[in-house]
Tab-separated table of N, CA, C and O in Angstrom:
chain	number	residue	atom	x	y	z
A	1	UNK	N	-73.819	-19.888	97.086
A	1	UNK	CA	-72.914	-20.339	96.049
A	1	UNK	C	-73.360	-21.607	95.376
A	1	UNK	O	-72.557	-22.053	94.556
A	2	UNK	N	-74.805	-22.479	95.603
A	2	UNK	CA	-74.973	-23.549	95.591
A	2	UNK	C	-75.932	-23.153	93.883
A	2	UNK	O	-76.220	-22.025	93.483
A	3	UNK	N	-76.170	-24.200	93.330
A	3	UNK	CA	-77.384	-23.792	92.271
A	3	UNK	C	-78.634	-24.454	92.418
A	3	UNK	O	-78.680	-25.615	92.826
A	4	UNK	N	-79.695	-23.777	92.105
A	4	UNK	CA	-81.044	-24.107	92.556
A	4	UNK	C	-81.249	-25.120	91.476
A	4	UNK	O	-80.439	-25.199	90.552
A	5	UNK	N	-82.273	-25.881	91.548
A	5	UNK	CA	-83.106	-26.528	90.409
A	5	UNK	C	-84.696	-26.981	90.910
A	5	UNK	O	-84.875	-28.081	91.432
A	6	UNK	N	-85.657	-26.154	90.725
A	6	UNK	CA	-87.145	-25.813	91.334
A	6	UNK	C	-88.052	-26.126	90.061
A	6	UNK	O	-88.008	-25.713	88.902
A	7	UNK	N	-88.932	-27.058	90.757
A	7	UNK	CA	-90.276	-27.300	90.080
A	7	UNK	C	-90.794	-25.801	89.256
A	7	UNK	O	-90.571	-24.711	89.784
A	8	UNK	N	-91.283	-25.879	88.327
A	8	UNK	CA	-91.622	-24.902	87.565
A	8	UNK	C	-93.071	-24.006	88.045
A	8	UNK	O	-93.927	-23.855	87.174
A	9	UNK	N	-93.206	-23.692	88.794
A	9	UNK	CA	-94.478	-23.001	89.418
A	9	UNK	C	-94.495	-21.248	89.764
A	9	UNK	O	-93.466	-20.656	90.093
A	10	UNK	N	-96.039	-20.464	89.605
A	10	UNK	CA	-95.525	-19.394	89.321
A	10	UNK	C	-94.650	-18.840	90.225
A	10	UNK	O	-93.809	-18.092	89.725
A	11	UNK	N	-94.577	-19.138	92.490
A	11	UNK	CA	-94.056	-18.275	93.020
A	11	UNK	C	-92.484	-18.663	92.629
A	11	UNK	O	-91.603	-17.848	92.903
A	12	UNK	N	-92.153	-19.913	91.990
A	12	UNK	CA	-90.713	-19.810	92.126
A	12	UNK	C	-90.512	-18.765	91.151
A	12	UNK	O	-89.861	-17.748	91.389
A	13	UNK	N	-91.145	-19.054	89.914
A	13	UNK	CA	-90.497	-18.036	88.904
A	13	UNK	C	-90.788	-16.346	89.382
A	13	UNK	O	-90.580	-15.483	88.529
A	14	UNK	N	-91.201	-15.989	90.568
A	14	UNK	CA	-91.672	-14.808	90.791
A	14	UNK	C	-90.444	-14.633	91.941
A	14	UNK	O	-89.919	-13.528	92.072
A	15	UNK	N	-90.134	-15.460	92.537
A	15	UNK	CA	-88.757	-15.234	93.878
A	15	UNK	C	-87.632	-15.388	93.093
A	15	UNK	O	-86.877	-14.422	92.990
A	16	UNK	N	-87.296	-16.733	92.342
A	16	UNK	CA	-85.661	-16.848	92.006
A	16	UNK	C	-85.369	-16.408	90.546
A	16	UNK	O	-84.247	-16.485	90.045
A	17	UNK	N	-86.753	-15.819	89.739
A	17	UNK	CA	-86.344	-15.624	88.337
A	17	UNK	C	-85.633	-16.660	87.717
A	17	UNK	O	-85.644	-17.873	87.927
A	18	UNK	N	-84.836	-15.773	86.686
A	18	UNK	CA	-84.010	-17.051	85.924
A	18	UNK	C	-82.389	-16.999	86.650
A	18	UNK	O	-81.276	-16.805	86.160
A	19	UNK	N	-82.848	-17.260	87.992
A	19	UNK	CA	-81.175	-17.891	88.668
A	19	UNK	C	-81.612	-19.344	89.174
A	19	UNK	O	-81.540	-19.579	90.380
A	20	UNK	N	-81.986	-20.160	88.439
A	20	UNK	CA	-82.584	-21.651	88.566
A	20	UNK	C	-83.075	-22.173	87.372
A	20	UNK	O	-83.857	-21.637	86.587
A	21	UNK	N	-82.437	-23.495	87.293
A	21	UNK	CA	-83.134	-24.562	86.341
A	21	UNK	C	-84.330	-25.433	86.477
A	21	UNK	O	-84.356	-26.441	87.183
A	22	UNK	N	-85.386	-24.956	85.712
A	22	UNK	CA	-86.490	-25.310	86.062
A	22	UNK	C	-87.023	-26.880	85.861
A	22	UNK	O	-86.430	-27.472	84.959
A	23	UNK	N	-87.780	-27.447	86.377
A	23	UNK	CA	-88.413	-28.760	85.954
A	23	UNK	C	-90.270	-28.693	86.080
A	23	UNK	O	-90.739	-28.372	87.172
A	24	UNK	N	-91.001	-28.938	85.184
A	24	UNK	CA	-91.862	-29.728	85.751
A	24	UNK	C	-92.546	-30.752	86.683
A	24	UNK	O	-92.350	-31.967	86.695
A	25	UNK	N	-93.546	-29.898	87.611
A	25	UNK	CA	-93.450	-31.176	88.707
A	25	UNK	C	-94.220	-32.366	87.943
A	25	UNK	O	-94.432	-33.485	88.411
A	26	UNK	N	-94.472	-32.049	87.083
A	26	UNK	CA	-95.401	-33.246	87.000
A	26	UNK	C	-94.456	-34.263	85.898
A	26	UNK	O	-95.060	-35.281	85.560
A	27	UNK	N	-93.363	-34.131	85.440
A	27	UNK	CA	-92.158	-35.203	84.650
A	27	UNK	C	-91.531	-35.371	85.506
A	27	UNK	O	-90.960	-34.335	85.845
A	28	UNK	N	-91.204	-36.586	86.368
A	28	UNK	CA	-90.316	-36.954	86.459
A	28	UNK	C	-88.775	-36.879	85.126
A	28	UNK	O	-87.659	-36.671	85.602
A	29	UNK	N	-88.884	-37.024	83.911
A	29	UNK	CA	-87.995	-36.861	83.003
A	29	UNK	C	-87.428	-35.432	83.326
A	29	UNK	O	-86.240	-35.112	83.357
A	30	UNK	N	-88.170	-34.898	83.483
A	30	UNK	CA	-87.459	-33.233	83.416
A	30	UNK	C	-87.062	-32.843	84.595
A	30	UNK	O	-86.510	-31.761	84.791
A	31	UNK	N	-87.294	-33.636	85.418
A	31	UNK	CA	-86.735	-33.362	86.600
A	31	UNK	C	-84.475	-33.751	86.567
A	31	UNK	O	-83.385	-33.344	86.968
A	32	UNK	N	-85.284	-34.954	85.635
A	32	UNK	CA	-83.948	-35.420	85.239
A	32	UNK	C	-83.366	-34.573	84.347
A	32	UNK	O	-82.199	-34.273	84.595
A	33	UNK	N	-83.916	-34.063	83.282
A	33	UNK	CA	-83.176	-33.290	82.651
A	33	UNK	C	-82.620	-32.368	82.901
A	33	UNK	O	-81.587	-32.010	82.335
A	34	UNK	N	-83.279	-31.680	83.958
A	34	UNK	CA	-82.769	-30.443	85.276
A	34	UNK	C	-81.622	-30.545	85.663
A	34	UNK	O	-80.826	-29.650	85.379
A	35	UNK	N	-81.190	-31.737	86.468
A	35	UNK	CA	-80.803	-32.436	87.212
A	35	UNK	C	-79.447	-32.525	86.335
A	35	UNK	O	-78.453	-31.987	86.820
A	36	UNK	N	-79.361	-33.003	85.397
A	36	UNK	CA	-78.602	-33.584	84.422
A	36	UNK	C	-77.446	-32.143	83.997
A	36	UNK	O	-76.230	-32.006	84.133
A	37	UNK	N	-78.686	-31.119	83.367
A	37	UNK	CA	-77.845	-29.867	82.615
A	37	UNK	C	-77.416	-29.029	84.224
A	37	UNK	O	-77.243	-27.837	83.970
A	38	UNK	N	-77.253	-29.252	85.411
A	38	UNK	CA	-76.228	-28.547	86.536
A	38	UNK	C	-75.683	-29.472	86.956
A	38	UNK	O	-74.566	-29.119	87.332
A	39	UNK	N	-75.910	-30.908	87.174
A	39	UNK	CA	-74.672	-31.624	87.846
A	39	UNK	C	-73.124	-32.414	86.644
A	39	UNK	O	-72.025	-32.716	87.110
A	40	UNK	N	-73.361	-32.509	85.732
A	40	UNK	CA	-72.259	-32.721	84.607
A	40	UNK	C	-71.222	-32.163	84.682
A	40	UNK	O	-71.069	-31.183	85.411
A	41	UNK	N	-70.157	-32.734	83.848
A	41	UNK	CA	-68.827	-31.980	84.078
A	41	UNK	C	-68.933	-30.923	83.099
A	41	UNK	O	-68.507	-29.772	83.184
A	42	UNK	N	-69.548	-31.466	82.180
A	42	UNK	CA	-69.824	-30.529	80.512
A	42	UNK	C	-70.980	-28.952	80.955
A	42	UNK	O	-71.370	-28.151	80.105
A	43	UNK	N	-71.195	-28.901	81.943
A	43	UNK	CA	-71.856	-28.062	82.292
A	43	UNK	C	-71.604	-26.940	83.418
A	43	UNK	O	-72.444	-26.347	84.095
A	44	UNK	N	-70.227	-26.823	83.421
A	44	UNK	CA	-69.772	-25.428	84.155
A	44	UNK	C	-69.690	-24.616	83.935
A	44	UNK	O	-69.552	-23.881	84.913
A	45	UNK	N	-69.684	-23.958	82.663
A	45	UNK	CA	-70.546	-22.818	82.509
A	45	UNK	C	-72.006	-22.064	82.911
A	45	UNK	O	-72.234	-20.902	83.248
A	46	UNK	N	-73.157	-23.573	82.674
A	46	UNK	CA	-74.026	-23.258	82.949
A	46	UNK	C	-74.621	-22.816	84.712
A	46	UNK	O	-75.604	-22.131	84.996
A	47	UNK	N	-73.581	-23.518	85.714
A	47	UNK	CA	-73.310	-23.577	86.983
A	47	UNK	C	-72.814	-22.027	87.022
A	47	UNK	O	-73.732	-21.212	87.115
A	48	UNK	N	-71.893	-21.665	86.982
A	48	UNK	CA	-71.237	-20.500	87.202
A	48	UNK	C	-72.562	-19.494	86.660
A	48	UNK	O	-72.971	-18.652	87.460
A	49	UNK	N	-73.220	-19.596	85.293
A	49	UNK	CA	-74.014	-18.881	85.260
A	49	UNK	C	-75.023	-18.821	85.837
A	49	UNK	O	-75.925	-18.058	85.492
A	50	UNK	N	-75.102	-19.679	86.929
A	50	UNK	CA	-76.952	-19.786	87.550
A	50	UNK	C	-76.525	-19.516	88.857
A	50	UNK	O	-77.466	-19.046	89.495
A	51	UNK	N	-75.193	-19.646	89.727
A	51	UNK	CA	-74.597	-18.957	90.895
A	51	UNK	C	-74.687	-17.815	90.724
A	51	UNK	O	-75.492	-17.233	91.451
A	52	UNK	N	-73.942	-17.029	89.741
A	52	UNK	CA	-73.962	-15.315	89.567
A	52	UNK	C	-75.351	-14.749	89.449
A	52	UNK	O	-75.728	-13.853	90.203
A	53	UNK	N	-76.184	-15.307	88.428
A	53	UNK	CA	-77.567	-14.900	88.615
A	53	UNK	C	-77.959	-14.886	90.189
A	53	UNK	O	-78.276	-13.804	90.685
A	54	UNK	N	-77.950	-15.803	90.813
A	54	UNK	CA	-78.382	-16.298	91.846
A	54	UNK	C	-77.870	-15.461	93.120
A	54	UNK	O	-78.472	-15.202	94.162
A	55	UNK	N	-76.905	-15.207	92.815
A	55	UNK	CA	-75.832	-13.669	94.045
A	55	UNK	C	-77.008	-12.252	93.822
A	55	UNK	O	-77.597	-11.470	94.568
A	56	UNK	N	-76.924	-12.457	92.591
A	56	UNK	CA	-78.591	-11.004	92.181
A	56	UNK	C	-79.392	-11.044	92.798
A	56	UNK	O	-79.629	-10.253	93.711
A	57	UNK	N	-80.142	-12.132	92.418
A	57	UNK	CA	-81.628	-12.551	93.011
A	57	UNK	C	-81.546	-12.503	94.137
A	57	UNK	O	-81.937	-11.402	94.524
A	58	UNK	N	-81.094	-13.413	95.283
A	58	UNK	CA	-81.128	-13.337	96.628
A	58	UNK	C	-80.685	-12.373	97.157
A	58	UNK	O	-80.816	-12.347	98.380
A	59	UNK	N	-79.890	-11.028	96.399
A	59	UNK	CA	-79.068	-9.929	97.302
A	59	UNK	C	-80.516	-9.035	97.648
A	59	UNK	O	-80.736	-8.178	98.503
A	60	UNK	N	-81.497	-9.713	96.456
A	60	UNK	CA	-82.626	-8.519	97.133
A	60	UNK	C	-83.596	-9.378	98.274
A	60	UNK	O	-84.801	-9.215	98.464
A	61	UNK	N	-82.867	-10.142	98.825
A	61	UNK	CA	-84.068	-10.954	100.169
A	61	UNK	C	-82.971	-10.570	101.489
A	61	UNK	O	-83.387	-10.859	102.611
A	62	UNK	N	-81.850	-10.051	101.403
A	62	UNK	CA	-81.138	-9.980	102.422
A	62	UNK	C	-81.906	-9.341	103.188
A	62	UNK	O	-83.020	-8.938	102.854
A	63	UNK	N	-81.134	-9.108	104.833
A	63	UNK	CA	-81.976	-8.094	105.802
A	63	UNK	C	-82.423	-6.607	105.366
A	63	UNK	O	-83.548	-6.122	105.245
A	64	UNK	N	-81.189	-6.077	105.180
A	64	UNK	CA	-80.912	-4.818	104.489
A	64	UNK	C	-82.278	-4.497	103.887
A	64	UNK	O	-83.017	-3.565	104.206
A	65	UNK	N	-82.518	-5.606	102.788
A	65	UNK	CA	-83.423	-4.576	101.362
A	65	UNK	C	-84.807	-5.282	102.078
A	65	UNK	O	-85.848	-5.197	101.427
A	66	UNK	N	-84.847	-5.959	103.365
A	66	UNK	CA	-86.390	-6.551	103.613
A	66	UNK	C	-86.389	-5.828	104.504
A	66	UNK	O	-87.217	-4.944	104.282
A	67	UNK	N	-85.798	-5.665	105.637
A	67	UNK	CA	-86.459	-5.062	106.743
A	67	UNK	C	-86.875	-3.629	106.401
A	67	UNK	O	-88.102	-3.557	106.334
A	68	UNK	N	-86.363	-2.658	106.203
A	68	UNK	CA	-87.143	-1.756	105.767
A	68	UNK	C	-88.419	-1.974	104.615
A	68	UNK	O	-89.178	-1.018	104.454
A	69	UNK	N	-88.496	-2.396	104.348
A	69	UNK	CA	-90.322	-2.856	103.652
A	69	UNK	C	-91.235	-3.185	104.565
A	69	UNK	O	-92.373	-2.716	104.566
A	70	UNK	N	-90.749	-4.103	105.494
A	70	UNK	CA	-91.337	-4.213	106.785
A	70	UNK	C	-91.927	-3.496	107.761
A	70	UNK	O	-93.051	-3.292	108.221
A	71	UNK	N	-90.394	-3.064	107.986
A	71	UNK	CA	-91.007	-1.432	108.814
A	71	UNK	C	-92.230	-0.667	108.272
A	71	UNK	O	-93.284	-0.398	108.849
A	72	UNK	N	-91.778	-0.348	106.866
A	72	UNK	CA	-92.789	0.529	106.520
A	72	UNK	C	-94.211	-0.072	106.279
A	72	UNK	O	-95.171	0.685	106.418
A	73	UNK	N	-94.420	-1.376	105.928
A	73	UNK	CA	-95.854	-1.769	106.692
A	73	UNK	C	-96.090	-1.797	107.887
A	73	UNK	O	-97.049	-1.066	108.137
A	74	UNK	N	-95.692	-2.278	108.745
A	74	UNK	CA	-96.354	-1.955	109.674
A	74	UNK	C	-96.358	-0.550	110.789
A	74	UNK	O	-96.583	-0.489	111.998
A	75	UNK	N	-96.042	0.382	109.889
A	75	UNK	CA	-96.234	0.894	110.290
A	75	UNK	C	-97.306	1.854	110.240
A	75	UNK	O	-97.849	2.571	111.080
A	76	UNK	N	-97.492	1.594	108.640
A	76	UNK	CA	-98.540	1.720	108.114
A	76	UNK	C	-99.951	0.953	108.932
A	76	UNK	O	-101.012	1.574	108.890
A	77	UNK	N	-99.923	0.167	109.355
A	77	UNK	CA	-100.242	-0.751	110.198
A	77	UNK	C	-100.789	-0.331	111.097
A	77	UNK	O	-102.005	-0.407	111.271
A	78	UNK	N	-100.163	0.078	111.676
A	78	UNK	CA	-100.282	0.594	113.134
A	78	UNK	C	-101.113	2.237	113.251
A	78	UNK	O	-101.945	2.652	114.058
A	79	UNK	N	-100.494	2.848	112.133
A	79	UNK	CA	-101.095	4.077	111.832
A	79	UNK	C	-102.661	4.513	111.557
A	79	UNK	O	-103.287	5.490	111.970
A	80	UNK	N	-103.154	3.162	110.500
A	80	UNK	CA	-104.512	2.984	110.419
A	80	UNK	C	-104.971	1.991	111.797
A	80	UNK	O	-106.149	1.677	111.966
């Protein structure tokens, strides 16, 4: 229920998509600006919208949708 705000690099944008406000690691400013557009009062919309994204994104890391991927490597695994 919390909202992310992640340095801009490719694995984040490849795990959390756009359910996170991104920064540059290398600005400190934009870190602030990050920082700035989710913690404000003027910005609960944008909160609510980066939680709901964010219920998406992570529903596909639960056990459920990983462990079977798992399984099926290694079993693959094991087979060769």
């Amino acid at each position: 229920g919390g909202v992310v705000v992640a340095s801009d690099i490719p694995v984040h944008r490849h795990v959390i998509s756009d359910a996170c406000e991104y920064f540059s690691p290398y600005a400190t400013s934009d870190l602030v600006r990050a920082l700035e557009s989710v913690v404000g009062q003027d910005t609960v919309a944008r909160r609510a919208s980066l939680v709901a994204t964010g219920r998406t994104v992570s529903s596909k890391y639960l056990p459920d949708q990983v462990l079977p991927q798992w399984q099926e490597f290694l079993s693959r695994v094991v087979a060769s």
